[in-house]
Structures are given as C-alpha cells and as structure tokens.
Short mmCIF file of C-alpha atoms and ligand atoms in Angstrom, two decimals:
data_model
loop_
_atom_site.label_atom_id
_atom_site.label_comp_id
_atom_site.label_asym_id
_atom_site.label_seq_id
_atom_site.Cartn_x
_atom_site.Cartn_y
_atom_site.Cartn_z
CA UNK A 17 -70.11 -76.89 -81.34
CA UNK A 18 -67.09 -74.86 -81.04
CA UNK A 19 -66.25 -72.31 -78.19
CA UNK A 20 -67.49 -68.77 -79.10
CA UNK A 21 -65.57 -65.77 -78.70
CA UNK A 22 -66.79 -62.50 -79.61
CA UNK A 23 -65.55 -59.03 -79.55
CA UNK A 24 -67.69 -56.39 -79.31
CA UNK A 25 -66.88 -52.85 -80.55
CA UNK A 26 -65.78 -50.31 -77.41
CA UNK A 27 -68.67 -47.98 -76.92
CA UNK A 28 -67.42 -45.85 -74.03
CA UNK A 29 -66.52 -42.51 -74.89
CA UNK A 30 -62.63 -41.68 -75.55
CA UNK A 31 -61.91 -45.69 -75.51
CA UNK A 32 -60.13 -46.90 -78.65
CA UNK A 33 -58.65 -49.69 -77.75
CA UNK A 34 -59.59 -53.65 -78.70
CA UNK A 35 -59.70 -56.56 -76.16
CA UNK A 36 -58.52 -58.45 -79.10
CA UNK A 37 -55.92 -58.08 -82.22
CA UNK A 38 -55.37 -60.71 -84.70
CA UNK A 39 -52.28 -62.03 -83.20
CA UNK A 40 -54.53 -63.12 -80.15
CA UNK A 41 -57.49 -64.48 -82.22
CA UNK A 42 -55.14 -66.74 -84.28
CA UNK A 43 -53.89 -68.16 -81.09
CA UNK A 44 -57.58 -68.78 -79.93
CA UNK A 45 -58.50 -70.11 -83.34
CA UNK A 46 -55.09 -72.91 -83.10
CA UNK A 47 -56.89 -73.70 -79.97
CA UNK A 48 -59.96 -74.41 -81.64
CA UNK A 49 -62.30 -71.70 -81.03
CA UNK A 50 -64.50 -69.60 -83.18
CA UNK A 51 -64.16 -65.99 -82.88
CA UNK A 52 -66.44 -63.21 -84.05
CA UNK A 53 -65.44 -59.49 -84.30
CA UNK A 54 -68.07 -56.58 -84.50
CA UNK A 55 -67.20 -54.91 -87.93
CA UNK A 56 -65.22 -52.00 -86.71
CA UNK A 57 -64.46 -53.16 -83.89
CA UNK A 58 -60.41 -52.49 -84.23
CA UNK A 59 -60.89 -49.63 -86.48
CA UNK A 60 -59.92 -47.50 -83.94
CA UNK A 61 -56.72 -49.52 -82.81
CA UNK A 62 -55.99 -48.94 -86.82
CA UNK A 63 -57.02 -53.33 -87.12
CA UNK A 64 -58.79 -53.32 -89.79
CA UNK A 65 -61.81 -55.98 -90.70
CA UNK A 66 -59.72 -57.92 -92.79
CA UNK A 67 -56.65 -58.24 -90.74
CA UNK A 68 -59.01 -59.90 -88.16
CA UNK A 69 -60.10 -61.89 -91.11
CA UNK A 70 -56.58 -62.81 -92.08
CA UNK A 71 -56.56 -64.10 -88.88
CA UNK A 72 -59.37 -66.49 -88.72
CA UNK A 73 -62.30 -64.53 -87.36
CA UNK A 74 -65.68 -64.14 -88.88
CA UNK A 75 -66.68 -60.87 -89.13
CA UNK A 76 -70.51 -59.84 -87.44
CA UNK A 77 -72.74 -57.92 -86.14
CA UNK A 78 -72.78 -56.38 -82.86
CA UNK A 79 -75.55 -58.94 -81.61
CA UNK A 80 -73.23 -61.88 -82.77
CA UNK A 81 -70.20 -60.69 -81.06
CA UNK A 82 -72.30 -60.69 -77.65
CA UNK A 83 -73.75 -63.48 -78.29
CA UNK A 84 -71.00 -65.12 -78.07
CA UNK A 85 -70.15 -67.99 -74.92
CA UNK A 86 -66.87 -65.50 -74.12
CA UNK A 87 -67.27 -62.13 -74.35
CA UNK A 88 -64.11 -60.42 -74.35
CA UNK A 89 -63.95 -56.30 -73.67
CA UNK A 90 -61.68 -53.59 -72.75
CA UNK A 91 -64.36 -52.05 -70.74
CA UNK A 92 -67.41 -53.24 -68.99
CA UNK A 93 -70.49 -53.12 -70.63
CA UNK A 94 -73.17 -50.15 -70.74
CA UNK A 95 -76.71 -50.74 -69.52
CA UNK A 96 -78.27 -51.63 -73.05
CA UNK A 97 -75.60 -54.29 -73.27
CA UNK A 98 -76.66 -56.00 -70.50
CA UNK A 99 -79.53 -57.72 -72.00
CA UNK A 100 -77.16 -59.44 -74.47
CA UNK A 101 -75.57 -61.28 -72.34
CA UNK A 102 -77.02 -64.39 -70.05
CA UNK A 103 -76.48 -67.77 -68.05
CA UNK A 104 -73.86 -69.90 -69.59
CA UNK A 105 -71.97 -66.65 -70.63
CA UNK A 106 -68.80 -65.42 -69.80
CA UNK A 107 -67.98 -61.73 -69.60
CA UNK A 108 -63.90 -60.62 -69.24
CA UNK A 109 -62.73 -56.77 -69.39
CA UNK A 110 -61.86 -54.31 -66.74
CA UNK A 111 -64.85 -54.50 -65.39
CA UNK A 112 -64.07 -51.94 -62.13
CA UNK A 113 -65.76 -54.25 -59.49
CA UNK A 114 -64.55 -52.28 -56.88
CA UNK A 115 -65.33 -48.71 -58.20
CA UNK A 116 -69.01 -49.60 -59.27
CA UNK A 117 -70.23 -52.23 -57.28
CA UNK A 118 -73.64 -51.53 -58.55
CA UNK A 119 -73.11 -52.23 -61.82
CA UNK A 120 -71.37 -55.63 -60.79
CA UNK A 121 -74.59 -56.65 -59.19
CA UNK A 122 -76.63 -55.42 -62.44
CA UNK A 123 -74.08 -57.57 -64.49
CA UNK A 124 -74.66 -60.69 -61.67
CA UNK A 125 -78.69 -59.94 -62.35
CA UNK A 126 -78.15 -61.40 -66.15
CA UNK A 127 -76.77 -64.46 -64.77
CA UNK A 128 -73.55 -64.38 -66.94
CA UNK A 129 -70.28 -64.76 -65.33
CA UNK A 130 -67.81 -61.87 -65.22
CA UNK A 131 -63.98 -62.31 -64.86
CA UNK A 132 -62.97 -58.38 -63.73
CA UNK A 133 -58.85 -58.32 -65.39
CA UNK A 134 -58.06 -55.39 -62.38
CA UNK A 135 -58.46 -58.46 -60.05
CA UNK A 136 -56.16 -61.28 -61.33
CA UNK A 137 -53.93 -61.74 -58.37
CA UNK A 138 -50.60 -61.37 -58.64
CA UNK A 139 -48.82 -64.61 -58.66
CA UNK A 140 -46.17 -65.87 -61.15
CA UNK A 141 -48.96 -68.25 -62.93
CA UNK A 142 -51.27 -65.17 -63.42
CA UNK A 143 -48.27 -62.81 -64.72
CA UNK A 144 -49.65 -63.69 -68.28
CA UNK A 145 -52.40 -62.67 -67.50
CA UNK A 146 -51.32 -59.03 -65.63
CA UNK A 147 -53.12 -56.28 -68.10
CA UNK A 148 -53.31 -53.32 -65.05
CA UNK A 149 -49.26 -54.02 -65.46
CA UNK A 150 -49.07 -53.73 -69.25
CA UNK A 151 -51.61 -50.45 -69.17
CA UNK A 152 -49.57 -48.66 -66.34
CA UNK A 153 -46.48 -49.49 -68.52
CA UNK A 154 -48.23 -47.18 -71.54
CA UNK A 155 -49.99 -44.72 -69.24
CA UNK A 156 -46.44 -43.90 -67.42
CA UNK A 157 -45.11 -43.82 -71.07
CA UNK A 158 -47.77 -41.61 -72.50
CA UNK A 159 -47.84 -38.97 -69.22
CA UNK A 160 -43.88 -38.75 -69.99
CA UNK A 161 -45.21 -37.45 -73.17
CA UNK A 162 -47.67 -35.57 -72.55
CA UNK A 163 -45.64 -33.30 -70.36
CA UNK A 164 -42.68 -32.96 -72.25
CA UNK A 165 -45.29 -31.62 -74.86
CA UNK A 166 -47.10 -29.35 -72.02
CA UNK A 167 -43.78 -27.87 -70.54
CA UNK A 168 -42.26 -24.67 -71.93
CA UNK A 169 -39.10 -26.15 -71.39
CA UNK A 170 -36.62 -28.34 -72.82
CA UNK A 171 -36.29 -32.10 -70.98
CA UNK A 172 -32.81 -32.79 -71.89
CA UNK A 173 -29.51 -30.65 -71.13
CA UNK A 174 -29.00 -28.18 -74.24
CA UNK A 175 -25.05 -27.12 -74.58
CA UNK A 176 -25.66 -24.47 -78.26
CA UNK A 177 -24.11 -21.47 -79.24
CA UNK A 178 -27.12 -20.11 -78.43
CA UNK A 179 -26.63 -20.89 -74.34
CA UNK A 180 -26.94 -23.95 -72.34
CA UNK A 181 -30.25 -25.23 -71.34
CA UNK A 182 -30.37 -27.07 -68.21
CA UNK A 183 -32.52 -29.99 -67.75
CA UNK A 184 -35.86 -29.94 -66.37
CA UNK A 185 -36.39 -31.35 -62.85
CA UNK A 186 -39.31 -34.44 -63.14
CA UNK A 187 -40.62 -35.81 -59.68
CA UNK A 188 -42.67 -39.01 -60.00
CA UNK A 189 -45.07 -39.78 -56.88
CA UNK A 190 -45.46 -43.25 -56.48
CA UNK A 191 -42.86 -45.56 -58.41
CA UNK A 192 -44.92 -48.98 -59.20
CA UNK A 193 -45.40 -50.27 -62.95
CA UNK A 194 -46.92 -46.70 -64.25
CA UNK A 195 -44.35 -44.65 -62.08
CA UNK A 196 -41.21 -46.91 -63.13
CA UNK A 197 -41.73 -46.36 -66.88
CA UNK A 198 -42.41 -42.66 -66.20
CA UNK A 199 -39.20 -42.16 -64.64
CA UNK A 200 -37.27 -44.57 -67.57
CA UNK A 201 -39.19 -42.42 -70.27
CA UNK A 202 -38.38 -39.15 -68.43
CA UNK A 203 -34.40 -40.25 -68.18
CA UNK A 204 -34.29 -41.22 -71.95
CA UNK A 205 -35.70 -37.60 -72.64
CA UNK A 206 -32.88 -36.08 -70.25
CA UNK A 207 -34.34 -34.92 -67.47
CA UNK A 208 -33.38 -35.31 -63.92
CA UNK A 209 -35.53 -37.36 -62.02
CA UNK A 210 -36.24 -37.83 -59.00
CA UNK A 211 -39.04 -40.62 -57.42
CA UNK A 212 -40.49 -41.48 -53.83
CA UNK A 213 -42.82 -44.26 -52.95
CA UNK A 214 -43.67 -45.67 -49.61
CA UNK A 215 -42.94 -48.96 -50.29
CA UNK A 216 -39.01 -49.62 -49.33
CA UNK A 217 -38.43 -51.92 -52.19
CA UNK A 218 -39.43 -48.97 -54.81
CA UNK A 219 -36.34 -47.06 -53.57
CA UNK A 220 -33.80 -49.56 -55.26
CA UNK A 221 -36.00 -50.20 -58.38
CA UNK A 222 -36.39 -46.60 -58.88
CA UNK A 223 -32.74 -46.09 -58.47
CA UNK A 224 -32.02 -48.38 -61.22
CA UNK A 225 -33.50 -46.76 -63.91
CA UNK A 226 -31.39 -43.37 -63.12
CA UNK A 227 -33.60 -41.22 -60.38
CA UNK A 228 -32.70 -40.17 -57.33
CA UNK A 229 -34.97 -41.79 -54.38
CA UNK A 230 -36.60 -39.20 -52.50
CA UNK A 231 -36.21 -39.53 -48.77
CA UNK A 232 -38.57 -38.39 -46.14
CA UNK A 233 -38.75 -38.00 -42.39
CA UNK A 234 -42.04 -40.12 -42.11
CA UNK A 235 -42.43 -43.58 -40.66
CA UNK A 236 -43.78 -45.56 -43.24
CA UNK A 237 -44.00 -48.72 -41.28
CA UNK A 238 -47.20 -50.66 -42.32
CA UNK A 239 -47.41 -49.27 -45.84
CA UNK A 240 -46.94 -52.20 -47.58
CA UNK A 241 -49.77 -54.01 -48.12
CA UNK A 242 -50.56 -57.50 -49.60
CA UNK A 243 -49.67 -58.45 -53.27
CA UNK A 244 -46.68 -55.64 -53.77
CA UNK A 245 -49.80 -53.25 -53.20
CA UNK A 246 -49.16 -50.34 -50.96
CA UNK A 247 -51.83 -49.94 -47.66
CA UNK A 248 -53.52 -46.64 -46.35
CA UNK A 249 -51.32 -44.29 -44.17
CA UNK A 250 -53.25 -42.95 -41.03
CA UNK A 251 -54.60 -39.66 -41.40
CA UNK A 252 -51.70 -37.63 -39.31
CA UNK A 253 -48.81 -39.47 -41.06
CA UNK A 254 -50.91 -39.05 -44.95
CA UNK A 255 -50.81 -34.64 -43.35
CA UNK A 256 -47.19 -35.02 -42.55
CA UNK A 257 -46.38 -36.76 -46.24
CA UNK A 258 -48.04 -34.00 -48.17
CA UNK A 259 -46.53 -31.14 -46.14
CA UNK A 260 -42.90 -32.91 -46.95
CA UNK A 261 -43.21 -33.67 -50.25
CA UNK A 262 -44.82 -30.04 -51.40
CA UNK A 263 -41.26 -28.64 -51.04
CA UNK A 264 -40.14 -31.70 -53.27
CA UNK A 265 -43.00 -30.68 -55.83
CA UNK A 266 -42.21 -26.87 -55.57
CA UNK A 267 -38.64 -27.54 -57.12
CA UNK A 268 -39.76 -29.34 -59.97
CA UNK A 269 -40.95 -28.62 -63.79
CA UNK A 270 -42.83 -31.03 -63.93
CA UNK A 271 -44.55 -33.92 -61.16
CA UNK A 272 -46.31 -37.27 -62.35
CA UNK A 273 -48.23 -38.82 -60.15
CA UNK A 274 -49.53 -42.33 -59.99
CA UNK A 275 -50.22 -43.70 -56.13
CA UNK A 276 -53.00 -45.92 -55.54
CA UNK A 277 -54.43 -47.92 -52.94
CA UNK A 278 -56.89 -50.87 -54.15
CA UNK A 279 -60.25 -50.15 -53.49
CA UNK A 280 -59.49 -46.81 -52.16
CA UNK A 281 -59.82 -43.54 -53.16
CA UNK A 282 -56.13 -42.29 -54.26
CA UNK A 283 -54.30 -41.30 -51.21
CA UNK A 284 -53.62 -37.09 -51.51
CA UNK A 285 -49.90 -36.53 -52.14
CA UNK A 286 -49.60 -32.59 -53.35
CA UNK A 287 -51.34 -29.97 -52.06
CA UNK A 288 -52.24 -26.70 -53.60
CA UNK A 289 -50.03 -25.06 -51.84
CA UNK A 290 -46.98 -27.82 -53.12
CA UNK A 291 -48.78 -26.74 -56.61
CA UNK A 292 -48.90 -22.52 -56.21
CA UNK A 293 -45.36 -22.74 -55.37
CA UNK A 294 -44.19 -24.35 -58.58
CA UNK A 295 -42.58 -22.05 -60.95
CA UNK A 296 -45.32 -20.94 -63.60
CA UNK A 297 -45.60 -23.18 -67.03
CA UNK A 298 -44.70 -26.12 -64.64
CA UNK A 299 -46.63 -29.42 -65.03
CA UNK A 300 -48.64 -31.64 -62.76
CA UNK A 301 -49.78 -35.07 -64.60
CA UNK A 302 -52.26 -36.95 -62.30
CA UNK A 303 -52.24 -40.87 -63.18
CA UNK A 304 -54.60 -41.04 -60.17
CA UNK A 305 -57.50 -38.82 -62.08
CA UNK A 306 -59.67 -41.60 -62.05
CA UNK A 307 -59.68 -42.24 -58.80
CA UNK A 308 -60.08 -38.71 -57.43
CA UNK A 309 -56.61 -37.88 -57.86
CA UNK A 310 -53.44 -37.46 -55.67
CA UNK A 311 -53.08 -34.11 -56.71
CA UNK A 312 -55.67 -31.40 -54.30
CA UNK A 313 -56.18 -29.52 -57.64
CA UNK A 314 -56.88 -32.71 -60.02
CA UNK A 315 -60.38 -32.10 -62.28
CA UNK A 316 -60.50 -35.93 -63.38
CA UNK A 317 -60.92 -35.71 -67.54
CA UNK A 318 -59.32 -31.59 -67.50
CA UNK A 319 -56.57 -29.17 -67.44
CA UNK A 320 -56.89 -27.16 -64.63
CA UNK A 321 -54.67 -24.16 -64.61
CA UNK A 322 -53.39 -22.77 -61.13
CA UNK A 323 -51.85 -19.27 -62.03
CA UNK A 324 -49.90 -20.60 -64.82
CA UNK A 325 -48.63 -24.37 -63.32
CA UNK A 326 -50.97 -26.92 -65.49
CA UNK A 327 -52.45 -29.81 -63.69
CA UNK A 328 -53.31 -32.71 -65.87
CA UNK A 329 -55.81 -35.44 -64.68
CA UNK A 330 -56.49 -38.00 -67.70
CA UNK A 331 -59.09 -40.77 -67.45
CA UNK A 332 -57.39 -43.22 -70.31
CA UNK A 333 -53.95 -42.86 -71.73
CA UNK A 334 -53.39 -46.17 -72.76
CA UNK A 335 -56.62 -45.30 -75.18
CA UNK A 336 -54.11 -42.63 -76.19
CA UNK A 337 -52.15 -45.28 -77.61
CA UNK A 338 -54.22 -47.75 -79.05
CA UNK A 339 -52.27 -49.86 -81.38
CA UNK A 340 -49.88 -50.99 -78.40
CA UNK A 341 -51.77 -50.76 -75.93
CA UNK A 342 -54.61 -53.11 -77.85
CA UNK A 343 -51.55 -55.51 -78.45
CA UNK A 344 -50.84 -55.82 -74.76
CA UNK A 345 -54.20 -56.02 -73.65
CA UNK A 346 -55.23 -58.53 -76.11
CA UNK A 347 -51.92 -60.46 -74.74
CA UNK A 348 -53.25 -60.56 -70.59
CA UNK A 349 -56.92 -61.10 -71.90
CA UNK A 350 -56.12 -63.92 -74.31
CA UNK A 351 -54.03 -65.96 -72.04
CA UNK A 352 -56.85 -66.02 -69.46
CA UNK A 353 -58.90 -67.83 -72.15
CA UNK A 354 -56.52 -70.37 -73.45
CA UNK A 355 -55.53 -71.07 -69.81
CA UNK A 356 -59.04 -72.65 -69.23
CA UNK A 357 -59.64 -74.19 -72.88
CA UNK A 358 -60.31 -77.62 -72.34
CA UNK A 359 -61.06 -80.49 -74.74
CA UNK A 360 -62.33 -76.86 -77.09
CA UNK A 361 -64.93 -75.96 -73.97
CA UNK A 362 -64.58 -73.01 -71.69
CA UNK A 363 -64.35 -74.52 -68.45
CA UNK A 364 -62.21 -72.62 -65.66
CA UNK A 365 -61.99 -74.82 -62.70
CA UNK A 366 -64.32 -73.34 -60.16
CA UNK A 367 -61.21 -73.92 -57.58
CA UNK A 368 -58.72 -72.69 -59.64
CA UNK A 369 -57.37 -69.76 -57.36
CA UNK A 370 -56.66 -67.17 -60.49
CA UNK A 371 -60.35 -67.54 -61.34
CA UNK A 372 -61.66 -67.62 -57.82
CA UNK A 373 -59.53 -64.12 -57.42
CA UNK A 374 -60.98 -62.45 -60.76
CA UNK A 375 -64.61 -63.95 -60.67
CA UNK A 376 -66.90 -61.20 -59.60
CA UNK A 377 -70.48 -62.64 -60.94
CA UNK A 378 -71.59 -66.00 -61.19
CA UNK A 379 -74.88 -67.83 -60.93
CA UNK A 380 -76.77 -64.76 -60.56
CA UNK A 381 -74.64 -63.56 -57.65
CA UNK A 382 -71.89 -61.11 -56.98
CA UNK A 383 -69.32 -63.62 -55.27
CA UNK A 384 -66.57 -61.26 -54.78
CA UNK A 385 -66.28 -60.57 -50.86
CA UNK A 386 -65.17 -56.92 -51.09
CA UNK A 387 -67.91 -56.26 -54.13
CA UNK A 388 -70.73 -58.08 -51.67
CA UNK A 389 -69.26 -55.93 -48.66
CA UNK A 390 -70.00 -52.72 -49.94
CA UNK A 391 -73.02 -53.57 -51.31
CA UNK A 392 -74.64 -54.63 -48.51
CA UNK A 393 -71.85 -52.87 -45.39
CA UNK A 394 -72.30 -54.91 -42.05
CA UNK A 395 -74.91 -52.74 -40.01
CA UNK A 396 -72.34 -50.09 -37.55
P1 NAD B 679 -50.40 -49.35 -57.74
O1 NAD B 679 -50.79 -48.96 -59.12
O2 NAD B 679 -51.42 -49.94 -56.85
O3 NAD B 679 -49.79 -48.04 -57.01
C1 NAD B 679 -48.77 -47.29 -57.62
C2 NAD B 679 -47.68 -46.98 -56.63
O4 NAD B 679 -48.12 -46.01 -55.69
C3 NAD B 679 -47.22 -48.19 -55.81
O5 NAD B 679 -45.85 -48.40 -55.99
C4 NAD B 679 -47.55 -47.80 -54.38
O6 NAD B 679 -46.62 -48.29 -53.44
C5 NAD B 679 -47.51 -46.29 -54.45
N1 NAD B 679 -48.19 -45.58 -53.36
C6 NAD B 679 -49.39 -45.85 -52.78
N2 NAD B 679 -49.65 -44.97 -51.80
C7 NAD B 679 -48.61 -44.11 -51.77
C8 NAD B 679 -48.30 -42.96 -50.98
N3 NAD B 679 -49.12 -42.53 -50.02
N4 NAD B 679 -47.14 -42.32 -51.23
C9 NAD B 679 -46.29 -42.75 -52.19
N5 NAD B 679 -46.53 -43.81 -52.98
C10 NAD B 679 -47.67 -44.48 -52.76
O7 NAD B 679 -49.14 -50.32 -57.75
P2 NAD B 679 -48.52 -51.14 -58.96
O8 NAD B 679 -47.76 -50.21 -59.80
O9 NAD B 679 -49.57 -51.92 -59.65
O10 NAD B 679 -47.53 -52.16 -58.26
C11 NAD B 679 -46.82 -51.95 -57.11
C12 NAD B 679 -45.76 -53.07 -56.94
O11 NAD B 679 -46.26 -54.37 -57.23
C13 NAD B 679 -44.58 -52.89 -57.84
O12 NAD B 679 -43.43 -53.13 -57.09
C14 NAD B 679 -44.69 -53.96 -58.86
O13 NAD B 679 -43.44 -54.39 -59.34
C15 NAD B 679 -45.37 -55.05 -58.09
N6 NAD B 679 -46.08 -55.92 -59.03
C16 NAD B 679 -45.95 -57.28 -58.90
C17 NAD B 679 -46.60 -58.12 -59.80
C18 NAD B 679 -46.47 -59.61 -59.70
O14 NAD B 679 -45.87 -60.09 -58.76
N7 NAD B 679 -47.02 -60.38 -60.63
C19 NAD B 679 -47.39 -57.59 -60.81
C20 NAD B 679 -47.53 -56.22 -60.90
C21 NAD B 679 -46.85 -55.40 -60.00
#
C-alpha cells in the first residue's frame, strides 16, 4: 500500500491558503506517494481541482483527505475534525502548540501524531523546512501594502509642477524575517525608513536593505535568546524601551511592528501616548495582533482609530496572499515529508532531532516539554 497524503480543505475563517499546490504533490507523487485533495480545497489559493489533478492527485471527499496516513494543513484542526484522525496518523500544520496547549492535548487524546511547523528548529538541515520564515516574508510584504494603501500620503519623494512631495517616514519595530522585508518593501516604495531591534546583529542586516538603525540608550544585554530568537527584557528596561521609542513613533507616518518572543505574549513596544502624538492619518500596522500586540492600542482582527492615527492589528496576511503564500508553504511542509519517506513509508526517525523539535503529540501524549509544562505548571 502506498503512503497517503491528504489535504483537507481550510475551514478556519479568513484562511485561504493550501498546505499543498501541485508543484508539491508532484514531488510527493515522484516519491511514490498517493495524494488526495478535498475538492475545493485550493479554490481559494485560485488551484483549481484539475491542476491538482494534472499533478497526480486524486480528487475526494473531505473524509478521504483525513483519512489519509499524513495529513497535511495550514491550520490545526477544529474540534469536529478531531475524530477523523487516529493512531498510526500523522497530523503537520501550524498547529500553535504553544498558544493552545489545550487543544494539543485534545489532538494527543486521538492518538495521532502532530508535527507543529512553528517549531522546526532552526538549523541549516531544517531551513527547507522554515514556513514561519517564508510567512513573515509575505506578512512584512503585505503590511508594506496595506499601509501605503491606509496612509493619506504619498511613500515615495514626488518632484511635479504641482510641488514636491516629501517622502513618508516608515519605522519598523523589530527587524527579523517579517520586519526585514517590511523595511525592503517600504524602500522600493520610497520611503525613508528607519528600523530598531534588540538583537545587535539586526542593526547591520537592517542597514543593508537601506534604513537607518535606530539607536537607543537601553542596555540590551541578555536579549538575545536561543535560535536567533530574541529573550524577554525585565520589566524596568521593557518601561524604559517604550518611553524611548514613542518619540521615534511620534515622527513617523507610518510604524510596522512585528516583535515577538516565543511562547510569550508580544513584548509592548508603543504606547498610546507614542500613538496620540503621531500626526493624524498616520498608520500603526501591528504584525504582533495575534499575540496581543506590541502596539497598547492593538484590537487583534480591527482598525482601531485613535483621533485620526489608524492602528492596524491583522490576524493572517499571508491568507491575504494566497497564491504565494500557498506556494511557499506547500514548499516548508512538503520537504518535511519527503525528508522522512523511506522505502515509500512514512517513518521519521524517532531520534531524528528536527522531528524530536516539531513533534508535539505522539502515542496519546503531548511530548513537547514546554506544551506539558503549561499544562500541568510545577505546583509554586
Ligand atoms: P521573531 O518573529 O521571533 O521576532 C521578530 C523580531 O522581533 C526579532 O528580530 C526579535 O529580535 C525582535 N524583538 C523581540 N523583542 C523585541 C523588543 N522588545 N524590541 C525590539 N525588537 C524585538 O523573529 P524572526 O523574525 O523569526 O527571526 C529572528 C532572527 O532569526 C533573524 O535574524 C533571522 O534571520 C534569524 N533566523 C534564522 C533562521 C535559521 O537559522 N534557519 C531561520 C529564521 C530566522
């Protein structure tokens, strides 16, 4: 019997993306799998049925894509999926282990194992496999956008008969993978940019894609956590970064921010106060929405207006941009499976430190140490 591989359709609300595309599935199918798509599944990705066809995938049912031995998603799944899936089964999608660890032990309880994509480590081997990379790359594209759309105001310098526009002024909070393309799709637009992160090797990245590196009286020593993650700040030194960055964020048009802090809620990086003092029709776009939000004003999923400045907290931009974004996805997801075909079984090496790193459920059991620890906290 060949391997099974099915893709169900994306059921959460706003999502539009596909964990696979037919470039992927013809890669699984060379390796000798068998992989069934829910009909529709793509559809809203714009991959239509028969391109997935073209590609060697049968086309079925929603019951035969999770019945599948691999199970591959965008998201995790909702409680009515659950009973599809089982022992022997494998369950991969951005699963958030460390956001709901709840529904990581509901998804243990079926027996099925789950491979979470936000917790592939990140070593050279696993870059393949790297889809929080590829989506920050389109969500610090798309917030780009989706200012320049917001702001009353030109990006690029203007030199017309009809006066000269200057450019707008775009601060970008945190420069990792989402806050690097931000600032490269800001510059291409023609604003001036400027960036600050607390990690020191952000300062030179950021530099070389044409912002200025915001510097700022605060010791930032132990900020750099494992993995080219950043760490907490303490309390007092988090107080003294807001209160210098506000005037930072009161001089510009429009702020993007994306700071985050694994398993954390987003550290706070603009206050109101940075916000009121923005010039009205300014922009705040909040990367960190999700996760509460760097931003004091953020309303994760809204616009909230403060007298006139716009603060933007979306949940999913890389949904925004499905066809892509799909592409990408389907890239990090698929090389996870063909890196543990073997002889046409899946069959991941139970030592194998990438799938050690990503498994969260297994046997019946969460087995991710951080998931386990919040479930059950060690008694004060
Ligand atoms: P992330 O999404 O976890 O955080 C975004 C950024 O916010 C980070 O740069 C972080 O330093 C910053 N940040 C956190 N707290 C902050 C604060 N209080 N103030 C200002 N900035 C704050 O990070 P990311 O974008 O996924 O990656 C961060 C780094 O890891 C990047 O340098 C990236 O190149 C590197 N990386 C390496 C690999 C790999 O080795 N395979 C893969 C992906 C990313």
């Amino acid at each position: 019997m060949p391997l099974t591989i099915g893709v169900p359709t994306e059921t959460a609300p706003g999502e539009r993306r596909a964990a696979l595309v037919p470039d992927a599935v013809a890669r699984l199918v060379k390796a000798g799998a068998e992989v069934v798509v829910q009909s529709g599944a793509g559809q809203q990705a714009y991959v239509p049925d028969a391109a997935y066809e073209a590609a060697g995938a049968r086309i079925g049912a929603r019951g035969d894509a999770w019945g599948a031995e691999v199970v591959a998603r965008v998201q995790g799944p909702a409680a009515e999926d659950l009973p599809l899936l089982g022992a022997g089964r494998t369950l991969i999608g951005f699963l958030r282990p460390l956001d709901d660890p709840r529904g990581m032990a509901a998804l243990a309880a079926t027996g099925a194992t789950a491979l979470a994509m936000e917790l592939v480590p990140r070593t050279t081997r696993a870059q393949k496999m790297d889809a929080l990379s590829a989506m920050a790359t389109v969500a610090g594209y798309r917030a780009v956008l989706l200012a320049a759309e917001a702001l009353p105001k030109f990006f690029p310098l203007l030199t017309t008969a009809a006066g000269t526009v200057r450019p707008a002024k775009v601060l970008v909070l945190g420069a990792g993978v989402a806050g690097l393309q931000a600032i490269a799709t800001a510059r291409r637009l023609g604003a001036v940019v400027s960036a600050y992160d607390v990690r020191a090797a952000a300062a030179e990245e950021a530099r070389s894609l044409g912002a200025t590196f915001v510097q700022l009286e605060l010791d930032t020593v132990g900020a750099e956590g494992g993995g080219g993650y950043a760490a907490a700040l303490d309390e007092q030194r988090q107080r003294r970064q807001v209160e210098l960055l506000a005037e930072h964020v009161a001089a510009s048009d429009v702020v993007i921010t994306t700071a985050l802090i694994p398993g954390r809620p987003a550290p706070l990086l603009v206050s109101e106060e940075g916000v009121r003092r923005m010039a009205p029709g300014s922009v705040v776009v909040d990367l960190a929405a999700p996760n509460g939000g760097n931003c004091a004003l953020t309303r994760p999923g809204e616009v909230f207006d403060a007298g006139g400045v716009r603060v933007f907290g979306p949940l999913n931009l890389p949904a925004e941009m499905p066809l892509n974004a799909s592409q990408m996805y389907a890239r990090t997801l698929s090389a996870m499976i063909l890196e543990w075909i073997r002889d046409g079984a899946f069959a991941p090496p139970p030592d194998d430190d990438i799938f050690r790193a990503a498994c969260v459920a297994r046997g019946g059991e969460v087995v991710n140490d951080r998931v386990r620890a919040m479930l059950h906290p060690a008694p004060a």
